[in-house]
CSV table of C-alpha atoms and ligand atoms in Angstrom, one decimal:
chain,number,residue,atom,x,y,z
A,143,MET,CA,0.0,0.0,0.0
A,144,HIS,CA,2.8,2.4,-0.9
A,145,VAL,CA,0.2,4.9,-2.2
A,146,TYR,CA,-0.1,6.0,1.4
A,147,ASP,CA,3.7,6.3,1.9
A,148,HIS,CA,4.1,9.1,4.5
A,149,PRO,CA,5.8,9.3,8.0
A,150,THR,CA,2.5,9.7,9.7
A,151,PHE,CA,1.0,6.7,7.9
A,152,HIS,CA,4.0,4.6,8.9
A,153,MET,CA,3.5,5.8,12.5
A,154,ALA,CA,-0.2,4.8,12.5
A,155,CYS,CA,0.8,1.4,11.0
A,156,ARG,CA,3.5,0.8,13.6
A,157,GLN,CA,1.0,1.6,16.4
A,158,PHE,CA,-1.4,-0.8,14.9
A,159,ASP,CA,1.2,-3.6,14.6
A,160,LEU,CA,2.1,-3.2,18.3
A,161,VAL,CA,-1.6,-3.5,19.2
A,162,ALA,CA,-2.1,-6.4,16.9
A,163,ASP,CA,0.8,-8.2,18.6
A,164,HIS,CA,-0.7,-7.4,22.0
A,165,LEU,CA,-4.1,-8.7,20.9
A,166,ASP,CA,-2.5,-11.7,19.2
A,167,ILE,CA,-4.4,-11.0,16.0
A,168,PRO,CA,-3.7,-13.7,13.4
A,169,ALA,CA,-1.8,-12.6,10.2
A,170,ASN,CA,-4.8,-13.3,8.1
A,171,ASP,CA,-6.8,-10.6,9.8
A,172,ARG,CA,-4.2,-7.9,10.1
A,173,ASP,CA,-3.9,-6.2,6.7
A,174,ARG,CA,-7.7,-6.2,6.4
A,175,LEU,CA,-8.0,-4.3,9.7
A,176,LYS,CA,-5.0,-2.0,9.0
A,177,TYR,CA,-5.3,-0.7,5.4
A,178,PRO,CA,-8.0,1.8,4.4
A,179,LYS,CA,-10.9,0.4,2.5
A,180,ARG,CA,-10.9,3.1,-0.1
A,181,ALA,CA,-9.5,6.5,-1.0
A,182,LEU,CA,-10.4,9.1,-3.6
A,183,THR,CA,-8.0,11.7,-5.0
A,184,VAL,CA,-9.6,14.7,-6.8
A,185,ALA,CA,-8.3,17.7,-8.7
A,186,VAL,CA,-10.0,20.9,-7.5
A,187,PRO,CA,-9.7,23.8,-9.9
A,188,VAL,CA,-10.3,27.2,-8.3
A,189,ARG,CA,-10.5,30.6,-9.9
A,190,ARG,CA,-8.4,32.9,-7.7
A,191,ASP,CA,-9.4,36.4,-7.1
A,192,ASP,CA,-6.8,37.7,-9.6
A,193,GLY,CA,-8.4,35.6,-12.4
A,194,LYS,CA,-5.8,32.8,-12.5
A,195,VAL,CA,-7.0,29.2,-12.2
A,196,GLU,CA,-5.2,27.0,-9.7
A,197,VAL,CA,-5.7,23.3,-9.3
A,198,PHE,CA,-5.5,21.9,-5.7
A,199,ALA,CA,-5.2,18.2,-4.7
A,200,GLY,CA,-8.1,16.9,-2.6
A,201,TYR,CA,-8.4,13.6,-0.8
A,202,ARG,CA,-10.9,11.5,1.1
A,203,VAL,CA,-9.9,8.2,2.8
A,204,GLN,CA,-12.5,5.8,4.3
A,205,HIS,CA,-10.8,3.3,6.6
A,206,HIS,CA,-13.4,0.6,7.2
A,207,LEU,CA,-17.1,0.1,6.6
A,208,ALA,CA,-18.0,-2.6,9.2
A,209,LEU,CA,-19.9,-0.5,11.7
A,210,GLY,CA,-21.8,2.1,9.7
A,211,PRO,CA,-21.0,5.1,7.6
A,212,THR,CA,-17.5,6.6,7.9
A,213,LYS,CA,-16.8,9.7,9.9
A,214,GLY,CA,-14.0,12.3,10.2
A,215,GLY,CA,-12.8,15.7,9.5
A,216,MET,CA,-11.6,17.7,6.5
A,217,ARG,CA,-8.2,19.4,6.8
A,218,TYR,CA,-7.0,22.4,4.8
A,219,HIS,CA,-3.2,22.6,5.2
A,220,PRO,CA,-0.3,22.9,2.7
A,221,ASP,CA,1.2,19.6,3.9
A,222,VAL,CA,-2.0,17.5,3.4
A,223,THR,CA,-1.2,14.2,1.5
A,224,VAL,CA,-3.2,11.1,1.0
A,225,GLY,CA,-0.8,9.3,3.4
A,226,GLU,CA,-1.4,11.7,6.2
A,227,VAL,CA,-5.1,11.6,5.7
A,228,ALA,CA,-5.0,7.8,5.6
A,229,ALA,CA,-3.3,7.8,9.0
A,230,LEU,CA,-5.8,10.2,10.4
A,231,ALA,CA,-8.6,8.0,9.0
A,232,MET,CA,-7.2,5.0,10.8
A,233,TRP,CA,-7.1,6.8,14.1
A,234,MET,CA,-10.7,7.9,13.6
A,235,SER,CA,-11.7,4.2,13.3
A,236,TRP,CA,-10.1,3.3,16.6
A,237,LYS,CA,-11.5,6.5,18.2
A,238,CYS,CA,-15.1,5.9,17.1
A,239,ALA,CA,-14.9,2.2,18.2
A,240,LEU,CA,-13.4,3.2,21.6
A,241,MET,CA,-16.4,5.6,22.0
A,242,ASN,CA,-18.8,2.9,20.8
A,243,LEU,CA,-20.0,5.2,17.9
A,244,PRO,CA,-21.6,3.4,14.9
A,245,TYR,CA,-19.0,4.6,12.4
A,246,GLY,CA,-15.9,3.6,10.6
A,247,GLY,CA,-13.1,6.2,10.4
A,248,ALA,CA,-12.5,8.6,7.6
A,249,LYS,CA,-10.5,11.8,6.9
A,250,GLY,CA,-10.0,14.1,4.0
A,251,GLY,CA,-8.5,17.4,3.0
A,252,VAL,CA,-7.1,19.7,0.5
A,253,ALA,CA,-3.4,20.7,0.1
A,254,CYS,CA,-3.8,24.4,0.3
A,255,ASP,CA,-3.0,27.3,2.6
A,256,PRO,CA,-6.3,28.7,3.9
A,257,THR,CA,-4.5,31.6,5.6
A,258,GLN,CA,-3.5,32.8,2.1
A,259,MET,CA,-6.9,32.6,0.6
A,260,SER,CA,-9.9,35.0,0.5
A,261,ILE,CA,-13.3,34.0,1.8
A,262,GLY,CA,-14.5,33.9,-1.8
A,263,GLU,CA,-11.6,31.6,-2.8
A,264,LEU,CA,-12.3,29.3,0.1
A,265,GLU,CA,-15.9,29.1,-0.8
A,266,ARG,CA,-15.2,28.2,-4.4
A,267,LEU,CA,-12.6,25.6,-3.3
A,268,THR,CA,-15.0,24.0,-0.8
A,269,ARG,CA,-17.9,23.9,-3.1
A,270,ARG,CA,-15.9,22.4,-5.9
A,271,PHE,CA,-14.2,19.9,-3.6
A,272,THR,CA,-17.6,18.8,-2.3
A,273,GLN,CA,-18.9,18.5,-5.9
A,274,GLU,CA,-16.0,16.2,-6.7
A,275,LEU,CA,-16.9,14.0,-3.6
A,276,ILE,CA,-20.7,14.0,-4.2
A,277,HIS,CA,-20.9,10.2,-4.8
A,278,PHE,CA,-18.4,9.4,-2.0
A,279,ILE,CA,-20.1,11.2,0.9
A,280,GLY,CA,-23.7,11.2,2.3
A,281,PRO,CA,-25.6,10.9,5.6
A,282,GLN,CA,-25.4,7.0,5.3
A,283,VAL,CA,-22.1,6.9,3.5
A,284,ASP,CA,-19.4,9.2,4.9
A,285,ILE,CA,-20.0,12.3,7.1
A,286,PRO,CA,-17.3,15.0,7.0
A,287,ALA,CA,-16.6,17.5,9.9
A,288,PRO,CA,-14.2,20.3,10.6
A,289,ASP,CA,-10.5,19.7,11.3
A,290,LEU,CA,-7.3,21.8,11.0
A,291,GLY,CA,-7.9,24.8,8.8
A,292,THR,CA,-11.7,24.3,8.4
A,293,ASN,CA,-14.6,25.5,10.4
A,294,GLU,CA,-18.4,25.9,10.7
A,295,GLN,CA,-18.5,28.0,7.5
A,296,THR,CA,-16.7,25.3,5.6
A,297,MET,CA,-19.3,22.8,6.7
A,298,ALA,CA,-22.1,25.1,5.8
A,299,TRP,CA,-20.8,25.4,2.2
A,300,MET,CA,-20.4,21.6,2.0
A,301,MET,CA,-23.9,21.0,3.4
A,302,ASP,CA,-25.3,23.5,0.9
A,303,THR,CA,-23.4,22.1,-2.1
A,304,TYR,CA,-24.6,18.5,-1.3
A,305,SER,CA,-28.1,19.7,-0.6
A,306,VAL,CA,-28.4,21.5,-4.0
A,307,HIS,CA,-27.3,18.3,-5.7
A,308,ALA,CA,-29.8,16.2,-3.7
A,309,GLY,CA,-32.6,18.7,-4.3
A,310,GLN,CA,-33.4,19.0,-0.6
A,311,ALA,CA,-31.8,20.2,2.6
A,312,THR,CA,-29.6,17.4,3.9
A,313,PRO,CA,-28.0,18.6,7.1
A,314,ALA,CA,-26.9,15.1,8.2
A,315,VAL,CA,-24.3,15.0,5.5
A,316,VAL,CA,-21.8,17.0,7.6
A,317,THR,CA,-21.3,17.8,11.3
A,318,GLY,CA,-19.8,20.8,12.9
A,319,LYS,CA,-22.2,23.0,11.0
A,320,PRO,CA,-23.5,26.4,12.3
A,321,VAL,CA,-26.4,25.8,14.7
A,322,ALA,CA,-28.7,27.9,12.5
A,323,ILE,CA,-28.7,25.2,9.7
A,324,GLY,CA,-28.9,22.1,11.8
A,325,GLY,CA,-25.6,22.1,13.8
A,326,SER,CA,-25.6,21.0,17.4
A,327,LEU,CA,-25.2,23.2,20.5
A,328,GLY,CA,-21.9,22.5,22.1
A,329,ARG,CA,-20.2,21.0,19.1
A,330,ARG,CA,-17.8,23.8,18.6
A,331,GLU,CA,-16.6,23.5,22.2
A,332,ALA,CA,-16.9,19.7,22.4
A,333,THR,CA,-13.3,18.7,21.7
A,334,GLY,CA,-11.7,21.3,24.1
A,335,ARG,CA,-14.3,20.6,26.8
A,336,GLY,CA,-13.6,16.9,26.5
A,337,VAL,CA,-9.8,17.4,26.8
A,338,SER,CA,-10.3,19.4,30.0
A,339,TYR,CA,-12.8,17.0,31.5
A,340,LEU,CA,-10.4,14.1,31.0
A,341,ALA,CA,-7.4,16.2,32.3
A,342,ASN,CA,-9.5,16.8,35.4
A,343,ARG,CA,-10.2,13.1,35.7
A,344,ALA,CA,-6.5,12.4,35.3
A,345,MET,CA,-5.8,14.9,38.1
A,346,ASP,CA,-8.2,13.0,40.4
A,347,THR,CA,-6.5,9.8,39.4
A,348,ILE,CA,-2.9,10.9,40.3
A,349,GLY,CA,-4.0,13.1,43.2
A,350,LEU,CA,-3.3,16.5,41.8
A,351,ASN,CA,-5.3,19.5,42.9
A,352,ALA,CA,-6.6,21.6,40.0
A,353,ASN,CA,-6.2,24.8,42.0
A,354,GLU,CA,-2.5,24.1,42.3
A,355,ALA,CA,-1.9,22.8,38.8
A,356,THR,CA,-0.4,24.6,35.8
A,357,ALA,CA,-0.9,23.9,32.1
A,358,VAL,CA,0.8,24.5,28.8
A,359,VAL,CA,-1.1,24.3,25.6
A,360,GLN,CA,0.4,23.9,22.1
A,361,GLY,CA,-2.0,25.1,19.5
A,362,PHE,CA,-4.6,27.8,20.0
A,363,GLY,CA,-7.2,26.8,17.4
A,364,ASN,CA,-10.7,25.4,18.2
A,365,VAL,CA,-9.3,22.6,20.4
A,366,GLY,CA,-6.4,24.3,22.2
A,367,SER,CA,-8.2,27.6,23.0
A,368,VAL,CA,-11.3,25.9,24.4
A,369,ALA,CA,-9.2,23.5,26.4
A,370,ALA,CA,-7.2,26.4,27.9
A,371,TYR,CA,-10.4,28.3,28.8
A,372,SER,CA,-12.1,25.3,30.3
A,373,LEU,CA,-9.1,24.1,32.2
A,374,ALA,CA,-8.9,27.6,33.7
A,375,ARG,CA,-12.5,27.2,34.8
A,376,TYR,CA,-11.5,24.1,36.7
A,377,GLY,CA,-9.0,26.3,38.5
A,378,VAL,CA,-5.8,25.4,36.5
A,379,LYS,CA,-3.3,28.2,35.8
A,380,ILE,CA,-2.4,28.4,32.1
A,381,ILE,CA,1.2,29.5,31.9
A,382,ALA,CA,2.0,29.1,28.2
A,383,VAL,CA,0.2,28.8,24.9
A,384,SER,CA,1.4,28.8,21.3
A,385,ASP,CA,0.2,28.7,17.7
A,386,ALA,CA,1.9,28.3,14.3
A,387,PHE,CA,3.3,31.9,14.6
A,388,GLY,CA,4.9,31.6,18.1
A,389,GLY,CA,4.1,31.3,21.8
A,390,THR,CA,3.8,33.3,25.0
A,391,LEU,CA,4.8,32.3,28.5
A,392,ASN,CA,3.9,33.9,31.9
A,393,ALA,CA,4.9,31.8,34.9
A,394,ARG,CA,2.4,33.7,37.1
A,395,GLY,CA,-0.4,32.7,34.7
A,396,LEU,CA,-1.6,34.2,31.5
A,397,ASP,CA,-4.6,36.6,31.6
A,398,LEU,CA,-6.9,34.7,29.2
A,399,GLY,CA,-9.3,37.5,28.9
A,400,LYS,CA,-6.6,39.9,27.6
A,401,LEU,CA,-5.1,37.0,25.5
A,402,GLN,CA,-8.5,36.5,23.8
A,403,LYS,CA,-8.6,40.2,22.8
A,404,HIS,CA,-5.0,40.1,21.5
A,405,VAL,CA,-5.9,37.0,19.4
A,406,ALA,CA,-9.1,38.7,18.1
A,407,ARG,CA,-7.0,41.7,17.0
A,408,THR,CA,-3.8,40.0,15.7
A,409,LYS,CA,-5.1,36.5,14.8
A,410,SER,CA,-2.2,35.0,16.9
A,411,VAL,CA,-1.0,34.5,20.5
A,412,ALA,CA,2.5,35.6,19.4
A,413,HIS,CA,3.7,38.9,20.7
A,414,PHE,CA,1.1,39.0,23.5
A,415,PRO,CA,2.2,41.8,25.8
A,416,GLY,CA,1.1,39.8,28.9
A,417,GLY,CA,3.8,37.2,28.5
A,418,GLU,CA,7.3,36.6,27.1
A,419,SER,CA,7.9,35.1,23.7
A,420,ILE,CA,8.7,31.4,23.5
A,421,SER,CA,9.2,29.1,20.6
A,422,ASN,CA,7.0,26.0,20.0
A,423,GLU,CA,10.1,23.8,20.9
A,424,GLN,CA,10.6,25.6,24.2
A,425,LEU,CA,6.9,25.4,25.0
A,426,LEU,CA,6.8,21.6,24.8
A,427,VAL,CA,9.6,21.2,27.4
A,428,THR,CA,8.3,24.0,29.8
A,429,PRO,CA,7.8,22.4,33.2
A,430,CYS,CA,4.1,22.2,34.0
A,431,ASP,CA,1.5,19.8,35.4
A,432,ILE,CA,-0.6,19.4,32.3
A,433,LEU,CA,0.8,19.5,28.8
A,434,VAL,CA,-1.8,19.7,26.0
A,435,PRO,CA,-0.4,19.3,22.5
A,436,ALA,CA,-3.3,20.5,20.4
A,437,ALA,CA,-1.7,21.2,17.1
A,438,MET,CA,-0.2,18.8,14.6
A,439,GLU,CA,0.9,15.2,14.7
A,440,ARG,CA,4.5,14.0,15.6
A,441,GLN,CA,5.4,16.8,18.0
A,442,ILE,CA,6.7,14.7,20.9
A,443,THR,CA,9.5,12.5,19.5
A,444,ALA,CA,12.5,10.6,20.6
A,445,ALA,CA,14.4,13.9,20.3
A,446,ASN,CA,12.4,15.8,22.9
A,447,VAL,CA,10.5,13.3,25.0
A,448,ASN,CA,13.2,13.1,27.7
A,449,GLN,CA,12.9,16.8,28.2
A,450,ILE,CA,9.2,16.8,28.7
A,451,LYS,CA,8.4,17.9,32.3
A,452,CYS,CA,4.7,17.3,32.9
A,453,ARG,CA,2.6,15.1,35.1
A,454,ILE,CA,-0.3,14.7,32.6
A,455,LEU,CA,0.0,14.6,28.8
A,456,ALA,CA,-3.4,15.4,27.5
A,457,GLU,CA,-3.3,14.8,23.7
A,458,GLY,CA,-5.8,17.2,22.1
A,459,ALA,CA,-4.2,16.7,18.7
A,460,ASN,CA,-4.3,13.5,16.6
A,461,GLY,CA,-1.0,11.6,16.8
A,462,PRO,CA,1.1,14.2,18.6
A,463,THR,CA,3.4,11.5,20.1
A,464,THR,CA,5.5,9.1,18.0
A,465,PRO,CA,5.9,5.4,18.9
A,466,ASP,CA,9.6,6.0,19.6
A,467,ALA,CA,8.6,8.6,22.2
A,468,ASP,CA,6.0,6.2,23.6
A,469,LEU,CA,8.8,3.7,24.3
A,470,VAL,CA,10.4,6.3,26.6
A,471,LEU,CA,7.0,7.4,28.1
A,472,ASP,CA,6.3,3.7,28.9
A,473,GLN,CA,9.4,3.9,31.2
A,474,ARG,CA,8.2,7.1,32.8
A,475,PRO,CA,5.5,6.4,35.4
A,476,ASP,CA,5.8,10.1,36.4
A,477,VAL,CA,3.8,11.1,33.2
A,478,PHE,CA,0.1,10.0,32.9
A,479,VAL,CA,-0.8,9.9,29.2
A,480,ILE,CA,-4.4,10.5,28.1
A,481,PRO,CA,-4.0,9.2,24.5
A,482,ASP,CA,-5.4,11.2,21.6
A,483,ILE,CA,-8.1,8.8,20.6
A,484,LEU,CA,-9.6,9.2,24.0
A,485,CYS,CA,-8.5,12.7,24.9
A,486,ASN,CA,-9.9,14.5,21.8
A,487,ALA,CA,-12.9,12.2,21.2
A,488,GLY,CA,-15.3,14.8,22.5
A,489,GLY,CA,-15.5,16.3,19.0
A,490,VAL,CA,-16.6,13.2,17.2
A,491,VAL,CA,-18.9,12.3,20.1
A,492,VAL,CA,-20.9,15.5,19.7
A,493,SER,CA,-20.6,15.2,15.9
A,494,TYR,CA,-22.5,11.9,16.4
A,495,PHE,CA,-25.1,13.7,18.5
A,496,GLU,CA,-25.4,16.3,15.8
A,497,TRP,CA,-25.9,13.6,13.1
A,498,VAL,CA,-28.5,11.8,15.3
A,499,GLN,CA,-30.4,15.1,15.9
A,500,ASP,CA,-30.4,15.9,12.1
A,501,LEU,CA,-31.7,12.5,11.2
A,502,GLN,CA,-34.5,12.8,13.7
A,503,SER,CA,-35.1,16.6,13.1
A,504,PHE,CA,-35.3,16.7,16.9
A,505,PHE,CA,-32.8,18.9,18.8
A,506,TRP,CA,-31.4,18.7,22.3
A,507,SER,CA,-30.4,21.4,24.8
A,508,GLU,CA,-26.7,22.2,25.4
A,509,THR,CA,-27.0,20.8,29.0
A,510,GLU,CA,-28.3,17.5,27.6
A,511,ILE,CA,-25.5,17.3,25.1
A,512,THR,CA,-22.7,18.1,27.5
A,513,ASP,CA,-24.1,15.7,30.1
A,514,LYS,CA,-24.2,12.9,27.5
A,515,LEU,CA,-20.7,13.8,26.3
A,516,PHE,CA,-19.2,13.6,29.8
A,517,ARG,CA,-21.0,10.3,30.4
A,518,LEU,CA,-19.5,8.7,27.3
A,519,LEU,CA,-16.0,10.1,28.1
A,520,GLU,CA,-16.2,9.0,31.7
A,521,ASN,CA,-17.1,5.5,30.5
A,522,ALA,CA,-14.3,5.3,28.0
A,523,PHE,CA,-11.8,6.7,30.5
A,524,THR,CA,-12.8,4.2,33.1
A,525,GLN,CA,-12.6,1.3,30.7
A,526,THR,CA,-9.2,2.4,29.4
A,527,LEU,CA,-7.7,3.0,32.9
A,528,HIS,CA,-9.1,-0.4,34.1
A,529,LEU,CA,-7.6,-2.3,31.1
A,530,SER,CA,-4.3,-0.4,31.5
A,531,ARG,CA,-4.0,-1.4,35.2
A,532,LYS,CA,-5.3,-4.9,34.7
A,533,GLN,CA,-2.9,-5.8,31.9
A,534,ASN,CA,-0.1,-3.5,33.0
A,535,ILE,CA,0.0,-1.7,29.6
A,536,SER,CA,0.1,2.0,28.7
A,537,MET,CA,-3.1,4.0,28.5
A,538,ARG,CA,-2.4,4.3,24.7
A,539,MET,CA,-2.1,0.6,24.3
A,540,ALA,CA,-5.3,0.1,26.4
A,541,ALA,CA,-7.3,2.6,24.4
A,542,LEU,CA,-6.1,1.3,21.0
A,543,SER,CA,-6.7,-2.3,22.1
A,544,LEU,CA,-10.3,-1.5,23.0
A,545,GLY,CA,-10.9,0.3,19.7
A,546,VAL,CA,-9.1,-2.2,17.4
A,547,ALA,CA,-10.7,-5.2,19.2
A,548,ARG,CA,-14.2,-3.8,18.5
A,549,VAL,CA,-13.5,-3.2,14.8
A,550,ARG,CA,-12.0,-6.7,14.6
A,551,GLU,CA,-15.1,-8.2,16.2
A,552,ALA,CA,-17.4,-6.5,13.8
A,553,LYS,CA,-15.3,-7.6,10.8
A,554,LYS,CA,-15.3,-11.2,12.1
A,555,LEU,CA,-19.0,-11.2,12.5
A,556,ARG,CA,-19.7,-9.8,9.1
A,557,GLY,CA,-17.1,-11.5,6.9
A,558,LEU,CA,-14.7,-10.3,4.2
A,559,PHE,CA,-16.9,-7.6,2.6
A,560,PRO,CA,-16.5,-4.5,4.8
B,863,LIG,N1,-11.7,16.3,13.1
B,863,LIG,C1,-12.1,15.9,14.4
B,863,LIG,C2,-11.3,14.7,14.9
B,863,LIG,O1,-10.2,14.5,14.5
B,863,LIG,C3,-13.6,15.6,14.5
B,863,LIG,C4,-14.1,14.6,13.5
B,863,LIG,C5,-15.7,14.5,13.5
B,863,LIG,O2,-16.3,15.2,14.3
B,863,LIG,O3,-16.2,13.8,12.7
B,863,LIG,O4,-11.7,13.9,15.7
């Protein structure tokens, strides 16, 4: 399957192989569980504002079809490749299975730089990309959602393009839409809220008092910013945050209200007057109680894992820690890891709620949603912790084992088709 050749795909495969060894999965079943079921590559021509036509590469990978339609985000970033998307689709599979959602994993994206495109260009790109995917997505086929570089507006354009084609409003084709057109209350905040809920659970588990704890957050997008604000509400002091342009540190605690205004004005946390400048590399090794990587994959590697000085590693991003770094973390009982497929699952859980509400045309209150979200996260956290302790394996191995075993069971019951 060298079509997926990419360091992140190799990383996801290596993780899978370790889990397959742990679960003693026979050779006959391995490749079928590991490799994505199908992938589509499309050319997306867009007329730029200056009149030039540029063709962007778009992808969608669907990992397995055994449990229902596929589900996962759409990423707009210059480095998007089919291999990266395939890895992210695999992780979506294990995440949905861990959370007991009736989905296979998927992921997609366009190799583009959304920060260098106008709203009009982004709309044309999104509508054309959706048009190219028309027969590959659908409420019972594959349901996109936001990811890095995309947002509610992107989902609104996707939903509208699909609906125009279908001849009727079809809100259930995407999740993470604006509430005004069938989105769910609490979806935007869901991933960050989930991260802080689980970080709080981890603090209870290791006996750390939230009011005495400090946190460092890498990435200040939808996940990192909400995680920071909601950790602060639990009483945690946020001492450093960063984004793609740089970071800011204040050992006495950042004033999040002022930071929010600075970000609204400058579109970045960099050069915040209430803190000193810090690079992303420095940020990751800043001593703290809770470290939240909430940006890209492969940030914590063999090169920096020994310098990480946190008690809880709460993985808001997908795949922030490489398997080499995991080998080191496995020998460091001082760091409690909340693995990505558990830690950031809040997003897809509320996406599932959104999809269910759309299919029924019956909408729930935000309290109902957050309550249901926390109950599902609590359940998955408890199961993962229990398995990790019972088998003396890492939290990551426990979470992945639960996810992979459920997909395997479904495939076994159904046969070779999905
Ligand atoms: N992109 C998010 C993730 O990686 C959300 C996916 C979804 O809601 O379908 O989990």
